[in-house]
Amino acid sequence: MKARTRFAPSPTGYMHIGNLRTALYEYLIAKASGGDFILRIEDTDQKRYVEGATDIIYNTLKTVGMNWDEGPDIGGNYGPYIQSERLPLYQEYAHKLVELGGAHYCFCSKSEADEQKDEEMNIKFKDPCLHISLEEAKKRVAAGEPYVVRQTINKKGKATFNDVVYGDIEIDYDELDEGVLLKSDGFPTYNFANVVDDHLMNITHVVRGNEYISSTPKYNLIYEAFGWTPPIYVHVAQVMKDAQHKLSKRNGDASFQDLVAKGYLPEAILNYIALLGWNPGTEQEIFSLKELEQVFDEKRLNKSPAIFDITKLKWMNGCYIRALPFEEFHQLANKEYDTFLTREVNREELSKVLQPRIETLKDIAETAAFIETLPTYSDELFINKKMKTDVGIAKKSIALAIPALEGLSEWTNESIFECLKAVAVENGLKNGQVLYPVRIALTGLETTPGGASEIAAVLGKQETLTRLKQTA
């Protein structure tokens, strides 16, 4: 069966990692079957609407390569794809549902309903309007009395349904709340609009967080009242920041945009979140989106919550950075250089040094800060047992290196390295006794992203000699 899935985010701000993961699973279910991935904007909660958030949704999906087959911007056979443009449809189906007995008109105010409810005690609102005849209710509606359409749940016993991840599920009908389906302002609630839209758009699979499992019987009652077939449900476990706390943008946890701003590559983020709750069944961890389309199987989604491990993401991002074509990495790195480098250096050589050694693009400024300003350092840094250097040997080696480097006509990593090796041989020193002190003198750091000759090639001849002379 060719799947039709939909990503239906609310335009309420940045793209939360959990939302992007849901979109990815929906996309992969569709593409693995040769089906269609639909983008739908659920903006019925007007109070939470954020200006510009719809563009963020578009840009995020395009950035990671999840192109949709139907949506607000490209159209399709089942539009409109923005819920606020579908209000007459919801109103029509809400009134139909009342006629079918799956809902009723309620004339109680919100405060009256709230007074009766107590979620902690599991006390549900018992709507007195249930006892109003349909004929009388219609007269009150026609007379202009404010109302909402509220779901009618008159079944007893257990509701049962199947979920791809959790298998057969039972929920007692007594636990279900007769919630509002159509508000007094004519806007539908999520619980109603998503059912109507999923049916009218021929959605075959619905992927959502497992917090919606308890509401699923309510959706199924609406499908049943209309005589519609429910979709295949795929409820996914939460993404957690740790064992106790859910990852949440309301708590300030990183969004997709935050991670990109922190130097993570979109492809690496997407690869990582694919594995947050899904197991490919092999040892492979690095997947392109195309590879995921070929191997993804929703039956391998996990029931257990996934912990968002920034250390693992950083490792994976490093793998992606190292795999970039050099020109692509250099282009990205140049944008970072512009934020902190004012001196003229060989940026291409710097990129060659950094690409194998950093894990995020934001590591660049910290790792290469010594290029802009040589840190203050102690002569004790020259003491290294492994390299067999002390302060005296270091000063001697640097003094010998200066005239040798001044005589170099070609300034490349290779020529500098050969020159410094020759200094060691000619003066009865080991390579490390020359290379190590030169590296310290050029960087002022014990740990550096490259060796002495690589860093000298980046700094250029004049700056290299200036720093060596300051030390000697």
XYZ file of C-alpha atoms in Angstrom:
472
model
C 0.000 0.000 0.000
C 1.248 3.462 -0.893
C 1.099 5.522 2.280
C -0.208 9.068 2.543
C 1.132 10.794 5.631
C 0.869 14.346 6.857
C 2.972 16.638 8.964
C 0.563 19.055 10.616
C 2.474 21.483 12.848
C 1.059 24.516 14.599
C 2.804 27.784 13.650
C 3.813 28.636 17.213
C 7.549 29.311 16.928
C 10.759 27.431 16.224
C 10.858 23.784 15.156
C 11.091 21.612 18.242
C 13.288 18.526 17.871
C 10.364 16.242 18.759
C 8.227 17.828 16.044
C 10.970 17.469 13.465
C 11.393 13.804 14.398
C 7.639 13.249 13.932
C 7.864 14.902 10.519
C 10.817 12.696 9.606
C 9.031 9.470 10.550
C 5.952 10.554 8.597
C 8.109 11.443 5.609
C 9.965 8.104 5.745
C 6.784 6.038 6.067
C 5.467 7.737 2.929
C 8.678 7.519 0.907
C 9.502 3.937 1.914
C 6.199 2.892 0.314
C 6.465 5.187 -2.714
C 3.665 7.315 -1.268
C 2.994 10.999 -0.587
C 4.043 13.307 2.226
C 1.626 16.175 2.885
C 2.249 19.410 4.764
C -0.757 20.859 6.573
C -0.717 23.909 8.832
C -2.908 23.530 11.930
C -3.521 27.133 12.952
C -6.917 26.819 14.626
C -5.477 27.886 17.994
C -5.226 31.546 17.043
C -4.022 32.612 20.507
C -0.773 30.667 20.082
C -0.118 31.787 16.491
C 3.340 33.356 16.000
C 3.986 35.636 13.025
C 6.600 34.131 10.693
C 6.351 30.635 12.205
C 4.905 29.149 9.015
C 7.994 30.281 7.103
C 10.151 28.605 9.764
C 8.290 25.338 9.107
C 8.831 25.649 5.344
C 12.508 26.570 5.701
C 13.285 23.806 8.185
C 11.797 21.036 6.057
C 13.496 22.357 2.913
C 16.839 22.719 4.709
C 16.869 19.045 5.726
C 15.586 17.868 2.322
C 12.105 16.724 3.360
C 10.194 18.098 0.406
C 6.421 17.711 0.555
C 4.212 16.499 -2.268
C 1.190 18.623 -1.326
C 0.932 21.681 0.861
C -0.163 25.292 1.269
C 2.518 26.696 -1.017
C 2.329 24.123 -3.817
C -1.310 23.041 -3.630
C -2.715 19.606 -4.353
C -6.032 17.825 -4.827
C -7.118 18.054 -1.179
C -6.646 21.724 -0.273
C -6.798 24.162 1.287
C -3.890 22.935 3.425
C -4.208 25.634 6.096
C -6.911 24.858 8.654
C -8.082 28.440 9.127
C -9.047 28.375 5.431
C -11.212 25.261 5.980
C -13.608 26.612 8.644
C -16.822 26.059 6.632
C -15.873 22.370 6.274
C -15.478 21.870 10.019
C -18.728 23.667 10.732
C -20.557 21.514 8.190
C -19.172 18.264 9.629
C -19.752 19.371 13.222
C -23.454 19.884 12.546
C -23.578 16.552 10.678
C -22.034 14.837 13.671
C -24.742 16.280 15.909
C -27.375 14.847 13.564
C -25.645 11.453 13.708
C -25.638 11.456 17.513
C -21.858 11.687 17.869
C -22.009 15.225 19.277
C -24.465 17.693 20.785
C -24.975 21.418 21.159
C -23.842 22.748 24.522
C -24.960 26.154 25.783
C -22.959 26.146 29.031
C -20.305 28.798 29.457
C -16.663 27.787 29.718
C -16.625 28.786 33.373
C -19.601 26.538 34.101
C -17.841 23.601 32.472
C -14.550 24.329 34.231
C -16.221 24.513 37.640
C -17.405 20.933 37.355
C -14.104 19.465 36.146
C -11.299 18.281 38.384
C -8.513 16.605 36.434
C -6.629 15.550 39.560
C -9.696 13.747 40.894
C -10.564 12.547 37.373
C -13.967 14.254 37.584
C -15.328 14.919 34.094
C -17.791 17.590 33.030
C -21.318 16.149 33.009
C -23.036 18.300 30.432
C -26.635 19.157 31.369
C -27.220 20.069 27.716
C -27.148 16.355 26.874
C -30.753 16.239 28.047
C -31.899 18.953 25.660
C -33.718 17.508 22.658
C -32.111 18.043 19.268
C -35.177 19.988 18.110
C -35.008 22.414 21.043
C -31.224 22.779 20.710
C -31.570 23.684 17.037
C -34.129 26.375 17.910
C -31.748 27.891 20.463
C -28.923 27.834 17.898
C -31.191 29.450 15.284
C -32.157 32.127 17.813
C -28.490 33.151 18.075
C -27.732 31.740 21.510
C -23.962 31.119 21.948
C -23.046 27.440 21.818
C -20.265 24.952 21.274
C -20.457 21.523 19.666
C -19.360 18.976 22.265
C -18.610 15.302 21.640
C -21.148 12.784 22.914
C -19.683 9.650 24.483
C -22.431 7.236 25.389
C -20.518 3.949 25.169
C -19.565 1.772 28.104
C -16.828 -0.813 28.523
C -13.479 -0.796 26.786
C -12.392 0.980 23.638
C -9.832 -1.092 21.733
C -7.537 -0.142 18.885
C -4.208 -1.196 17.413
C -1.036 0.823 17.276
C 2.039 -0.057 15.199
C 4.397 0.618 18.120
C 2.355 -0.398 21.181
C 0.170 -3.143 19.726
C -3.414 -3.636 20.946
C -4.534 -0.966 23.406
C -7.601 -0.845 25.660
C -8.981 2.302 27.293
C -12.129 2.534 29.395
C -14.789 4.755 27.847
C -15.490 6.179 31.316
C -12.047 7.807 31.218
C -12.914 9.872 28.141
C -13.900 13.516 28.419
C -16.709 14.865 26.261
C -14.546 17.634 24.895
C -15.446 20.592 22.694
C -15.187 19.901 18.958
C -16.345 23.262 17.587
C -15.793 26.397 19.663
C -18.242 29.268 19.987
C -16.159 31.353 17.571
C -16.644 28.736 14.835
C -13.092 27.405 15.055
C -12.633 23.665 15.551
C -10.447 22.160 18.247
C -7.486 19.985 17.279
C -9.427 16.870 18.321
C -12.023 17.463 15.634
C -10.157 19.229 12.827
C -7.443 16.597 12.551
C -9.998 13.788 12.190
C -11.961 15.602 9.487
C -8.831 16.613 7.588
C -7.151 13.213 7.837
C -10.249 11.575 6.376
C -10.825 14.133 3.611
C -7.129 14.067 2.655
C -7.031 10.236 2.537
C -4.309 10.025 5.172
C -3.363 6.377 5.732
C -0.894 6.676 8.646
C -0.940 9.099 11.561
C 2.311 9.550 13.505
C 2.130 11.447 16.783
C 3.465 11.447 20.332
C 2.311 8.724 22.700
C 0.648 11.357 24.901
C -2.193 11.194 22.372
C -2.863 7.485 22.954
C -5.442 8.261 25.629
C -7.354 10.528 23.214
C -7.377 8.084 20.310
C -10.685 6.378 21.302
C -12.359 9.796 21.076
C -11.056 10.195 17.530
C -12.215 6.698 16.669
C -15.746 7.463 17.917
C -15.892 10.344 15.420
C -14.678 8.062 12.615
C -17.262 5.495 13.653
C -20.140 8.012 13.761
C -19.375 9.144 10.205
C -18.783 5.608 8.969
C -15.170 6.382 8.110
C -12.157 4.058 8.388
C -9.567 5.232 10.942
C -5.939 5.536 9.795
C -3.092 3.309 10.940
C -1.811 4.744 14.218
C 1.903 5.127 14.942
C 2.402 6.593 18.409
C 6.029 7.401 19.193
C 7.700 7.651 22.596
C 8.777 11.003 23.970
C 12.184 12.577 23.429
C 13.645 13.195 26.892
C 16.429 15.534 28.044
C 17.127 13.070 30.870
C 15.399 10.180 32.648
C 12.861 12.486 34.325
C 12.343 15.467 32.050
C 10.810 15.684 28.590
C 12.620 17.701 25.934
C 10.440 20.779 25.512
C 10.797 24.092 23.747
C 8.659 25.634 26.504
C 11.469 24.766 28.928
C 14.054 26.381 26.671
C 15.457 23.155 25.218
C 17.201 23.354 21.867
C 15.124 23.689 18.721
C 16.382 22.773 15.266
C 17.234 26.434 14.691
C 19.164 26.592 17.972
C 21.265 23.575 17.031
C 22.080 24.973 13.590
C 23.084 28.268 15.240
C 25.392 26.268 17.536
C 27.244 24.868 14.544
C 25.488 21.567 13.894
C 24.877 20.559 10.288
C 21.212 20.001 9.315
C 22.044 16.591 7.795
C 23.685 15.445 11.031
C 20.751 16.649 13.147
C 18.314 14.766 10.924
C 20.424 11.593 11.006
C 20.673 11.776 14.800
C 16.960 12.288 15.460
C 16.099 9.386 13.139
C 17.845 7.154 15.685
C 16.033 8.746 18.647
C 13.449 6.009 18.981
C 14.165 3.945 15.873
C 16.575 1.065 15.436
C 17.757 0.082 11.943
C 18.583 -3.447 13.129
C 22.229 -3.095 12.095
C 25.378 -1.470 13.490
C 25.157 1.352 10.942
C 24.642 4.815 12.461
C 25.430 7.247 9.641
C 22.544 7.507 7.157
C 21.749 9.978 4.418
C 18.080 10.846 3.978
C 18.003 8.724 0.809
C 19.413 5.765 2.727
C 16.812 6.229 5.453
C 14.067 6.185 2.819
C 15.286 2.749 1.718
C 15.725 1.097 5.126
C 13.103 2.716 7.355
C 10.503 0.389 8.855
C 8.029 1.813 11.366
C 7.796 -1.594 13.038
C 11.300 -0.971 14.410
C 10.224 2.102 16.383
C 10.868 1.756 20.120
C 8.325 1.915 22.925
C 10.799 3.367 25.404
C 11.529 7.115 25.621
C 14.684 8.311 23.866
C 17.261 10.432 25.703
C 18.607 13.353 23.691
C 22.373 12.946 24.039
C 24.178 16.082 22.899
C 27.538 14.270 23.158
C 26.377 11.659 20.644
C 25.030 14.370 18.345
C 28.358 16.192 18.560
C 30.236 13.013 17.610
C 27.911 12.434 14.674
C 28.231 16.052 13.561
C 32.009 15.637 13.565
C 31.611 12.639 11.249
C 29.540 14.760 8.877
C 32.014 17.668 8.954
C 34.911 15.349 8.094
C 32.895 13.833 5.240
C 32.117 17.206 3.619
C 33.850 18.017 0.320
C 36.661 20.392 1.251
C 35.296 23.329 -0.744
C 31.942 23.009 1.013
C 33.588 22.916 4.431
C 35.835 25.861 3.557
C 32.804 27.907 2.524
C 31.096 27.188 5.879
C 34.317 27.810 7.806
C 34.890 31.152 6.077
C 31.654 32.471 7.575
C 32.997 31.593 11.013
C 36.410 33.181 10.297
C 34.643 36.424 9.464
C 33.317 36.570 13.037
C 36.732 36.672 14.765
C 39.666 36.938 12.351
C 40.972 40.374 11.430
C 44.555 39.476 10.459
C 45.444 38.122 7.020
C 46.118 34.394 7.208
C 45.963 31.477 4.792
C 42.330 30.582 5.364
C 42.440 27.620 3.011
C 45.317 26.087 4.968
C 43.421 26.794 8.179
C 40.401 24.915 6.871
C 42.627 21.959 5.978
C 43.914 21.944 9.552
C 40.495 22.298 11.187
C 38.235 20.017 9.135
C 39.567 16.718 10.555
C 39.665 18.067 14.097
C 36.437 19.901 14.982
C 32.981 18.584 15.863
C 30.831 21.681 15.315
C 31.297 24.814 13.231
C 31.221 26.887 16.417
C 34.362 25.045 17.603
C 36.268 27.013 14.955
C 36.391 30.355 16.777
C 37.561 28.769 20.037
C 40.020 26.361 18.426
C 41.632 28.973 16.201
C 41.501 31.975 18.573
C 45.302 31.849 18.994
C 45.656 32.921 15.353
C 44.074 36.291 16.058
C 45.815 36.842 19.400
C 48.744 34.860 20.789
C 47.811 33.882 24.359
C 50.122 34.743 27.248
C 51.910 31.555 28.298
C 54.606 30.362 30.687
C 57.996 29.001 29.592
C 57.069 25.871 31.568
C 54.921 24.909 28.585
C 58.141 24.067 26.723
C 58.915 21.279 29.211
C 57.736 17.975 27.759
C 59.197 14.610 28.773
C 57.769 12.785 25.787
C 59.319 15.266 23.355
C 62.518 15.428 25.474
C 62.375 19.206 25.686
C 63.022 21.702 28.430
C 63.190 25.495 28.361
C 66.840 25.515 27.329
C 66.420 23.081 24.446
C 63.283 24.918 23.320
C 64.985 28.316 23.193
C 67.936 26.831 21.331
C 65.686 25.077 18.777
C 63.652 28.203 18.121
C 66.829 30.277 17.657
C 68.070 27.723 15.116
C 64.708 27.553 13.342
C 64.422 31.306 12.719
C 67.251 31.740 10.154
C 66.347 28.449 8.478
C 62.752 29.590 8.005
C 63.841 33.084 6.911
C 65.728 31.452 4.049
C 62.693 29.525 2.762
C 61.525 30.754 -0.652
C 58.429 28.540 -0.751
C 56.066 28.794 2.259
C 53.987 25.614 2.384
C 53.230 23.040 5.056
C 55.512 20.543 3.290
C 58.457 22.897 2.795
C 58.242 24.198 6.391
C 58.122 20.636 7.762
C 61.172 19.566 5.762
C 63.016 22.704 6.828
C 62.385 22.097 10.550
C 63.358 18.428 10.214
C 66.613 19.493 8.583
C 67.280 21.869 11.525
C 66.917 18.907 13.881
C 69.226 16.629 11.872
C 71.922 19.275 11.363
C 72.055 20.077 15.065
C 71.836 16.567 16.509
C 68.271 17.047 17.774
C 65.206 14.852 17.515
C 62.363 16.109 15.327
C 60.132 16.651 18.342
C 62.760 18.801 20.034
C 62.363 21.327 17.227
C 58.745 20.891 16.133
C 57.263 20.957 19.638
C 58.896 24.235 20.777
C 58.048 25.924 17.470
C 54.412 24.871 17.838
C 54.243 26.230 21.396
C 55.859 29.509 20.343
C 53.350 29.956 17.518
C 50.231 29.112 19.529
C 50.923 29.541 23.248
C 48.900 26.336 23.730
C 49.726 22.797 24.791
C 47.007 21.327 22.575
C 46.551 22.720 19.068
C 44.542 21.779 15.981
C 47.647 21.191 13.899
C 51.389 20.660 14.011
C 54.127 23.314 13.880
C 54.448 23.356 10.092
C 50.669 23.381 9.522
C 50.201 26.332 11.859
C 53.144 28.207 10.343
C 51.607 27.723 6.889
C 48.342 29.215 8.191
C 49.977 32.199 9.931
C 52.201 33.083 6.998
C 55.939 33.737 6.975
C 55.970 37.192 8.527
C 53.704 36.389 11.489
C 55.484 33.058 12.090
C 58.886 34.730 12.307
C 57.497 37.551 14.474
C 56.153 35.087 17.030
C 59.326 32.983 17.036
C 61.501 36.048 17.543
C 59.334 37.171 20.458
C 60.089 33.857 22.160
C 63.778 33.606 21.290
